[in-house]
Tab-separated table of C-alpha atoms in Angstrom:
chain	number	residue	atom	x	y	z
A	1	MET	CA	201.918	41.721	-174.602
A	2	SER	CA	200.296	41.190	-177.976
A	3	ASP	CA	196.496	41.200	-178.073
A	4	HIS	CA	193.914	40.209	-180.630
A	5	VAL	CA	191.624	43.201	-181.133
A	6	LEU	CA	188.154	43.151	-182.702
A	7	ILE	CA	186.968	46.502	-184.067
A	8	THR	CA	183.274	46.518	-184.943
A	9	GLY	CA	182.533	49.069	-187.623
A	10	GLY	CA	186.252	48.927	-188.212
A	11	ALA	CA	186.200	49.681	-191.938
A	12	GLY	CA	185.044	53.232	-191.256
A	13	PHE	CA	186.829	56.535	-190.831
A	14	ILE	CA	188.009	55.963	-187.261
A	15	GLY	CA	188.248	52.182	-187.371
A	16	THR	CA	190.682	51.883	-190.271
A	17	ARG	CA	193.175	54.256	-188.684
A	18	LEU	CA	192.724	52.639	-185.298
A	19	ALA	CA	193.409	49.219	-186.824
A	20	ARG	CA	196.735	50.465	-188.166
A	21	ARG	CA	197.580	51.952	-184.758
A	22	PHE	CA	197.055	48.595	-183.069
A	23	VAL	CA	199.081	46.740	-185.691
A	24	GLU	CA	201.936	49.239	-185.378
A	25	ALA	CA	201.947	48.464	-181.644
A	26	GLY	CA	202.292	44.729	-182.340
A	27	HIS	CA	198.668	43.624	-182.001
A	28	THR	CA	196.510	41.533	-184.350
A	29	VAL	CA	193.260	43.028	-185.617
A	30	THR	CA	189.961	41.679	-186.920
A	31	VAL	CA	187.396	44.083	-188.375
A	32	LEU	CA	183.664	43.422	-188.502
A	33	ASP	CA	181.806	45.807	-190.813
A	34	ALA	CA	178.516	45.739	-192.715
A	35	LEU	CA	180.056	47.945	-195.457
A	36	ILE	CA	176.827	49.902	-195.955
A	37	PRO	CA	176.514	51.844	-199.244
A	38	GLN	CA	175.867	55.177	-197.476
A	39	VAL	CA	179.465	55.044	-196.210
A	40	HIS	CA	181.338	52.779	-198.631
A	41	GLY	CA	179.470	53.076	-201.945
A	42	ALA	CA	177.532	50.452	-203.868
A	43	HIS	CA	180.546	48.199	-204.478
A	44	PRO	CA	182.859	48.545	-201.461
A	45	GLU	CA	185.554	46.239	-202.811
A	46	THR	CA	186.217	48.736	-205.603
A	47	THR	CA	184.700	52.015	-204.364
A	48	SER	CA	185.840	52.190	-200.744
A	49	PRO	CA	189.398	53.441	-200.145
A	50	LEU	CA	188.809	52.901	-196.432
A	51	LEU	CA	188.219	49.192	-196.992
A	52	ARG	CA	191.236	48.914	-199.297
A	53	SER	CA	193.395	50.574	-196.639
A	54	LEU	CA	192.916	47.481	-194.472
A	55	ASP	CA	194.638	45.201	-196.994
A	56	GLY	CA	197.524	43.528	-195.197
A	57	VAL	CA	196.521	45.219	-191.942
A	58	ALA	CA	193.469	43.390	-190.592
A	59	THR	CA	191.259	40.399	-191.222
A	60	VAL	CA	187.950	41.783	-192.507
A	61	VAL	CA	184.693	40.008	-191.743
A	62	LYS	CA	181.788	41.401	-193.760
A	63	GLY	CA	178.831	41.207	-191.445
A	64	SER	CA	176.581	42.993	-189.015
A	65	VAL	CA	176.586	43.438	-185.255
A	66	THR	CA	172.901	42.566	-185.436
A	67	SER	CA	173.842	39.000	-186.470
A	68	THR	CA	174.875	36.548	-183.757
A	69	ASP	CA	176.678	34.369	-186.308
A	70	ASP	CA	178.692	37.292	-187.670
A	71	LEU	CA	179.617	38.426	-184.163
A	72	ARG	CA	180.597	34.900	-183.132
A	73	THR	CA	182.910	34.593	-186.137
A	74	ALA	CA	184.534	37.972	-185.554
A	75	LEU	CA	184.992	37.456	-181.798
A	76	ALA	CA	187.091	34.308	-182.154
A	77	ASP	CA	190.242	34.728	-180.003
A	78	ALA	CA	189.592	38.443	-179.369
A	79	ASN	CA	190.974	39.881	-176.112
A	80	ILE	CA	189.849	43.486	-176.673
A	81	VAL	CA	186.714	44.725	-178.431
A	82	VAL	CA	186.426	48.297	-179.680
A	83	HIS	CA	182.754	48.750	-180.484
A	84	LEU	CA	182.483	51.474	-183.127
A	85	ALA	CA	179.645	49.987	-185.191
A	86	ALA	CA	176.655	52.331	-185.287
A	87	GLU	CA	174.318	54.227	-187.543
A	88	THR	CA	175.370	57.879	-187.384
A	89	GLY	CA	173.612	61.169	-188.083
A	90	THR	CA	171.462	63.240	-185.761
A	91	GLY	CA	169.013	64.427	-188.418
A	92	GLN	CA	168.466	61.095	-190.131
A	93	SER	CA	167.929	59.372	-186.795
A	94	MET	CA	164.772	61.428	-186.236
A	95	TYR	CA	162.923	59.642	-189.030
A	96	GLU	CA	164.782	56.310	-189.325
A	97	ILE	CA	164.127	55.466	-185.710
A	98	ASP	CA	163.805	51.711	-186.050
A	99	ARG	CA	167.028	51.332	-188.060
A	100	TYR	CA	169.076	53.415	-185.632
A	101	THR	CA	167.685	51.628	-182.598
A	102	HIS	CA	168.013	48.180	-184.157
A	103	THR	CA	171.674	48.663	-185.065
A	104	ASN	CA	172.952	50.809	-182.220
A	105	VAL	CA	171.042	49.389	-179.280
A	106	GLY	CA	170.205	45.960	-180.663
A	107	GLY	CA	173.737	45.353	-181.952
A	108	THR	CA	175.271	46.299	-178.606
A	109	ALA	CA	172.804	44.085	-176.744
A	110	LYS	CA	173.590	41.178	-179.066
A	111	LEU	CA	177.334	41.604	-178.518
A	112	LEU	CA	176.915	41.562	-174.742
A	113	ASP	CA	174.418	38.693	-174.885
A	114	LEU	CA	176.923	36.576	-176.776
A	115	LEU	CA	179.684	37.434	-174.291
A	116	ALA	CA	177.339	36.536	-171.430
A	117	ASN	CA	176.340	33.162	-172.810
A	118	GLU	CA	179.249	31.733	-174.813
A	119	PRO	CA	182.939	31.073	-174.079
A	120	HIS	CA	185.279	33.930	-175.032
A	121	SER	CA	188.616	35.518	-174.141
A	122	VAL	CA	187.511	39.174	-174.071
A	123	ARG	CA	188.794	41.157	-171.091
A	124	ARG	CA	187.969	44.753	-172.175
A	125	VAL	CA	185.212	46.379	-174.255
A	126	VAL	CA	185.621	49.984	-175.415
A	127	VAL	CA	182.392	51.576	-176.624
A	128	ALA	CA	182.257	54.594	-178.895
A	129	SER	CA	179.838	56.967	-177.200
A	130	SER	CA	179.073	60.530	-178.257
A	131	ARG	CA	178.843	64.136	-177.083
A	132	SER	CA	175.213	63.935	-178.255
A	133	ILE	CA	174.222	62.192	-175.016
A	134	TYR	CA	174.719	65.472	-173.119
A	135	GLY	CA	172.012	67.302	-175.021
A	136	GLU	CA	172.654	70.999	-174.522
A	137	GLY	CA	175.482	70.352	-172.062
A	138	ALA	CA	176.686	72.540	-169.202
A	139	TYR	CA	176.045	76.223	-168.550
A	140	ARG	CA	176.652	78.560	-165.620
A	141	LYS	CA	174.067	80.940	-164.145
A	142	PRO	CA	175.097	84.453	-163.039
A	143	ASP	CA	175.249	83.236	-159.423
A	144	GLY	CA	177.824	80.575	-160.364
A	145	THR	CA	175.467	77.582	-160.290
A	146	VAL	CA	176.156	74.984	-162.988
A	147	VAL	CA	172.986	73.889	-164.782
A	148	TYR	CA	172.028	71.559	-167.640
A	149	PRO	CA	169.254	73.224	-169.656
A	150	SER	CA	166.568	71.322	-171.515
A	151	HIS	CA	166.245	71.275	-175.280
A	152	ARG	CA	165.467	74.445	-177.185
A	153	THR	CA	161.856	74.879	-178.249
A	154	ASP	CA	160.505	75.078	-181.768
A	155	ALA	CA	158.633	78.253	-180.807
A	156	ASP	CA	161.778	80.083	-179.644
A	157	MET	CA	163.791	79.098	-182.704
A	158	ALA	CA	160.942	80.014	-185.067
A	159	ALA	CA	161.093	83.472	-183.499
A	160	GLY	CA	164.835	83.690	-184.203
A	161	ASP	CA	165.904	83.027	-180.619
A	162	PHE	CA	168.473	80.242	-180.914
A	163	ASP	CA	170.107	80.562	-177.507
A	164	VAL	CA	169.697	78.125	-174.644
A	165	HIS	CA	167.420	79.247	-171.811
A	166	MET	CA	165.927	78.084	-168.570
A	167	PRO	CA	162.643	79.189	-167.004
A	168	GLU	CA	163.067	82.663	-165.488
A	169	GLU	CA	166.801	82.585	-166.385
A	170	ARG	CA	167.929	83.669	-169.840
A	171	ASN	CA	171.457	84.840	-169.047
A	172	LEU	CA	173.440	81.596	-169.204
A	173	THR	CA	177.156	81.180	-169.978
A	174	LEU	CA	178.456	78.142	-171.861
A	175	ILE	CA	181.122	76.127	-170.002
A	176	PRO	CA	182.952	72.894	-170.925
A	177	THR	CA	180.876	69.800	-170.186
A	178	ASP	CA	182.578	67.144	-168.054
A	179	GLU	CA	181.759	63.462	-167.721
A	180	SER	CA	179.603	63.957	-164.612
A	181	ALA	CA	177.088	66.107	-166.503
A	182	THR	CA	173.402	65.313	-166.716
A	183	LEU	CA	172.602	63.119	-169.717
A	184	HIS	CA	169.544	64.198	-171.677
A	185	PRO	CA	170.011	63.662	-175.421
A	186	SER	CA	167.844	65.651	-177.823
A	187	SER	CA	167.848	63.193	-180.764
A	188	VAL	CA	167.177	59.530	-181.429
A	189	TYR	CA	170.863	59.131	-182.290
A	190	GLY	CA	171.844	60.582	-178.910
A	191	ILE	CA	169.398	58.303	-177.111
A	192	THR	CA	170.836	55.224	-178.814
A	193	LYS	CA	174.410	56.267	-177.973
A	194	GLN	CA	173.444	56.754	-174.333
A	195	MET	CA	171.887	53.286	-174.308
A	196	GLN	CA	174.947	51.731	-175.955
A	197	GLU	CA	177.171	53.226	-173.292
A	198	ALA	CA	174.853	52.272	-170.432
A	199	LEU	CA	174.603	48.677	-171.618
A	200	VAL	CA	178.367	48.245	-171.844
A	201	MET	CA	179.189	50.049	-168.607
A	202	THR	CA	176.513	48.119	-166.699
A	203	VAL	CA	176.755	44.605	-168.139
A	204	ALA	CA	180.470	44.184	-168.830
A	205	PRO	CA	181.597	44.236	-165.151
A	206	THR	CA	179.129	41.464	-164.315
A	207	LEU	CA	180.918	39.327	-166.905
A	208	GLY	CA	184.393	40.063	-165.572
A	209	ILE	CA	185.065	42.383	-168.535
A	210	GLU	CA	186.513	45.895	-168.164
A	211	PRO	CA	184.256	48.540	-169.766
A	212	VAL	CA	185.540	51.843	-171.170
A	213	SER	CA	183.471	54.554	-172.840
A	214	MET	CA	184.874	57.197	-175.185
A	215	ARG	CA	182.511	60.129	-175.700
A	216	TYR	CA	183.595	61.485	-179.084
A	217	GLN	CA	183.034	65.116	-179.996
A	218	ASN	CA	182.991	66.150	-183.694
A	219	VAL	CA	185.665	63.999	-185.318
A	220	TYR	CA	187.140	65.217	-188.617
A	221	GLY	CA	190.136	64.777	-190.878
A	222	PRO	CA	191.457	63.138	-194.058
A	223	GLY	CA	189.551	59.982	-194.893
A	224	GLN	CA	186.128	60.970	-193.614
A	225	SER	CA	183.244	60.333	-195.967
A	226	LEU	CA	182.527	63.047	-198.504
A	227	LYS	CA	179.573	61.049	-199.872
A	228	ASN	CA	177.589	60.666	-196.661
A	229	PRO	CA	175.558	63.852	-195.969
A	230	TYR	CA	175.259	62.904	-192.298
A	231	THR	CA	178.973	63.042	-191.448
A	232	GLY	CA	179.140	66.739	-190.552
A	233	ILE	CA	179.500	70.243	-191.873
A	234	LEU	CA	183.187	70.075	-192.812
A	235	SER	CA	182.488	67.474	-195.504
A	236	ILE	CA	179.248	69.147	-196.570
A	237	PHE	CA	180.685	72.657	-196.833
A	238	SER	CA	183.849	71.422	-198.565
A	239	THR	CA	181.780	69.798	-201.282
A	240	LEU	CA	179.668	72.937	-201.742
A	241	ILE	CA	182.822	75.063	-202.020
A	242	ARG	CA	184.262	72.777	-204.681
A	243	GLN	CA	180.959	72.868	-206.566
A	244	GLY	CA	180.877	76.666	-206.359
A	245	LYS	CA	177.506	76.563	-204.631
A	246	GLU	CA	176.112	78.798	-201.937
A	247	ILE	CA	176.506	77.742	-198.300
A	248	ASN	CA	173.320	78.022	-196.280
A	249	ILE	CA	174.380	78.677	-192.682
A	250	PHE	CA	171.675	77.528	-190.291
A	251	GLU	CA	170.462	79.512	-187.290
A	252	ASP	CA	172.670	82.612	-186.908
A	253	GLY	CA	176.032	80.954	-187.529
A	254	LEU	CA	177.038	81.312	-183.891
A	255	GLU	CA	176.222	77.728	-182.949
A	256	SER	CA	179.444	75.913	-182.058
A	257	ARG	CA	181.022	72.468	-181.932
A	258	ASP	CA	184.165	70.884	-180.493
A	259	PHE	CA	186.137	69.640	-183.511
A	260	VAL	CA	188.768	67.007	-182.755
A	261	PHE	CA	191.253	65.736	-185.342
A	262	ILE	CA	191.214	62.066	-186.316
A	263	ASP	CA	194.798	61.362	-185.206
A	264	ASP	CA	193.998	62.605	-181.700
A	265	VAL	CA	190.838	60.475	-181.574
A	266	VAL	CA	192.725	57.370	-182.638
A	267	GLU	CA	195.413	57.857	-179.999
A	268	ALA	CA	192.875	58.498	-177.253
A	269	THR	CA	190.920	55.392	-178.240
A	270	PHE	CA	194.073	53.274	-178.374
A	271	LEU	CA	194.894	54.387	-174.841
A	272	GLY	CA	191.319	53.680	-173.768
A	273	ALA	CA	191.781	50.127	-174.995
A	274	THR	CA	195.253	49.526	-173.545
A	275	HIS	CA	195.886	51.808	-170.568
A	276	PRO	CA	195.433	49.940	-167.252
A	277	ASP	CA	193.855	52.956	-165.540
A	278	ALA	CA	191.161	53.324	-168.218
A	279	ALA	CA	189.184	50.335	-166.925
A	280	GLY	CA	185.683	51.251	-165.820
A	281	ARG	CA	186.053	54.906	-166.847
A	282	VAL	CA	184.251	57.296	-169.186
A	283	PHE	CA	186.248	59.846	-171.193
A	284	ASN	CA	185.393	62.907	-173.229
A	285	VAL	CA	187.412	62.846	-176.456
A	286	GLY	CA	187.580	66.377	-177.805
A	287	SER	CA	189.812	69.373	-178.303
A	288	GLY	CA	188.270	71.395	-175.482
A	289	VAL	CA	187.770	74.320	-177.887
A	290	ALA	CA	184.415	75.579	-179.210
A	291	THR	CA	184.369	76.692	-182.861
A	292	THR	CA	181.352	78.445	-184.372
A	293	VAL	CA	179.890	77.599	-187.772
A	294	ASN	CA	180.850	81.062	-189.002
A	295	GLU	CA	184.444	80.334	-187.979
A	296	VAL	CA	184.281	76.985	-189.772
A	297	VAL	CA	183.227	78.660	-193.019
A	298	ALA	CA	185.959	81.289	-192.743
A	299	GLY	CA	188.529	78.590	-191.991
A	300	LEU	CA	187.493	76.507	-194.988
A	301	PHE	CA	187.693	79.528	-197.304
A	302	GLN	CA	191.224	80.161	-196.079
A	303	ALA	CA	192.244	76.502	-196.334
A	304	PHE	CA	190.903	76.139	-199.891
A	305	GLY	CA	192.073	79.596	-200.979
A	306	THR	CA	188.671	80.434	-202.400
A	307	SER	CA	185.158	81.339	-201.324
A	308	VAL	CA	181.526	80.954	-202.348
A	309	PRO	CA	178.426	82.984	-201.468
A	310	THR	CA	177.072	82.401	-197.964
A	311	ARG	CA	173.648	83.023	-196.511
A	312	ILE	CA	172.762	83.063	-192.822
A	313	SER	CA	169.236	81.797	-193.285
A	314	GLY	CA	167.804	81.247	-189.821
A	315	ASN	CA	166.862	77.703	-190.842
A	316	TYR	CA	167.099	75.178	-188.014
A	317	ARG	CA	166.757	71.456	-187.432
A	318	LEU	CA	164.758	69.957	-184.605
A	319	GLY	CA	167.052	67.780	-182.484
A	320	ASP	CA	170.154	69.918	-183.039
A	321	ILE	CA	171.951	71.374	-180.040
A	322	ARG	CA	173.221	74.949	-179.819
A	323	HIS	CA	176.767	74.428	-178.528
A	324	ASN	CA	179.113	71.777	-177.273
A	325	VAL	CA	182.610	71.890	-175.883
A	326	ALA	CA	184.223	69.107	-173.886
A	327	ASP	CA	186.051	69.254	-170.600
A	328	THR	CA	189.057	67.029	-171.377
A	329	THR	CA	190.613	67.058	-167.892
A	330	ARG	CA	189.973	63.375	-167.214
A	331	MET	CA	191.531	62.245	-170.493
A	332	ARG	CA	194.631	64.253	-169.649
A	333	GLN	CA	194.889	63.141	-166.021
A	334	VAL	CA	194.073	59.435	-166.415
A	335	LEU	CA	195.368	58.620	-169.897
A	336	GLY	CA	198.144	61.214	-169.920
A	337	PHE	CA	196.918	62.430	-173.300
A	338	THR	CA	196.219	65.920	-174.603
A	339	PRO	CA	195.066	66.494	-178.209
A	340	SER	CA	197.869	68.121	-180.174
A	341	VAL	CA	196.321	69.164	-183.510
A	342	SER	CA	194.808	72.647	-183.584
A	343	PHE	CA	191.683	73.292	-185.638
A	344	GLU	CA	193.643	75.532	-188.027
A	345	ASP	CA	196.307	72.875	-188.687
A	346	GLY	CA	193.748	70.064	-188.867
A	347	LEU	CA	191.589	72.001	-191.300
A	348	ALA	CA	194.596	72.640	-193.561
A	349	ARG	CA	195.387	68.906	-193.618
A	350	PHE	CA	191.745	68.080	-194.250
A	351	ALA	CA	191.426	70.553	-197.135
A	352	GLN	CA	194.659	69.340	-198.718
A	353	TRP	CA	193.267	65.799	-198.721
A	354	VAL	CA	189.832	66.866	-200.007
A	355	LEU	CA	191.459	68.418	-203.079
A	356	THR	CA	192.811	64.973	-204.037
A	357	GLU	CA	189.324	63.434	-203.966
A	358	PRO	CA	186.637	63.513	-206.679
A	359	VAL	CA	183.872	66.080	-206.279
A	360	GLU	CA	180.824	64.247	-204.955
A	361	GLY	CA	177.191	64.695	-205.995
A	362	ASP	CA	174.657	66.732	-204.075
A	363	SER	CA	173.336	64.127	-201.656
A	364	TYR	CA	173.257	66.862	-199.008
A	365	GLN	CA	170.314	68.616	-200.632
A	366	ARG	CA	168.444	65.323	-200.782
A	367	SER	CA	168.992	64.853	-197.040
A	368	LEU	CA	167.634	68.349	-196.382
A	369	ASP	CA	164.594	67.645	-198.537
A	370	GLU	CA	163.937	64.477	-196.543
A	371	MET	CA	164.051	66.382	-193.262
A	372	SER	CA	161.940	69.240	-194.594
A	373	SER	CA	159.254	66.854	-195.835
A	374	ARG	CA	158.983	65.505	-192.287
A	375	ASN	CA	158.781	68.986	-190.735
A	376	LEU	CA	162.161	68.500	-188.994
A	377	LEU	CA	163.904	71.277	-190.925
A	378	LYS	CA	162.328	74.697	-190.529
């Protein structure tokens, strides 16, 4: 059966590839995107390869999820909505609180409000959630008890202690975090993602709409923004390597993330939107493998065939988590999907693509200066 799919934020890194996946499967796609300069440049029609990649693929509506009129236009005849539209970036969210809340929470509320009060043909809404809603995630105590520690303190990190602790228990072992974990985000971004998910999962069933939530880990791959300093360390470090500049490794370099390749994310999201058994479920979308920042740097040096000076500085950002790694059992059991791209192979593909792109300016340093001026970077 052919569906009409609306992808909000669909001119971005994930959305453009997802649009092509739906079209290849015989569906029709509309994209709603605000085309903000931080992602697409000052003149998206000429500066955004992501936007150009939608030519002949999807109908593009330039507009915002915070506008009822724009949403109404984009929703016409849609059967499935994949709600990707959001402001992203943990650090920036800590001082642009109103903008993140207005777009992420307000835009989701406006989408659901329109579906609740006007005629439509939507039967499923897939919301892009985030690993950030877990905060520090799951750990195991020596006695085998699974616990969900609170956020790290400024005092501990200032003293060079970057590990996760609990009162009277400092010997904790990281374990994969599953979907039943306690939710306690440590950043404004994480809070807004938790609220987006909660709104969709709570309201949609009352409207006869199937909700699905995809909790993305650290998504990377060819096509991600190299201009936006809030898109993650792979883009940031790649630019520094190409500029021949030193890489400042925060904390002790042993902090880790679950990096998942874009093709795997797109396939998981497509299944979340189309698989009958996905209805009403929440899924971690990750590789299930933790990779440290030190390993990321070494991998990038190998992929680019060159290196630059590195410095493990002990700097840290308030709101950052220490580790995250996803338990992907549910995605495998319910959707029948297991990510297939290893970090080594994905990094090689990413680096090969980066070398075809222009070297971007140093917007990363500006972002650090902004955080430092607000006492969020120590």
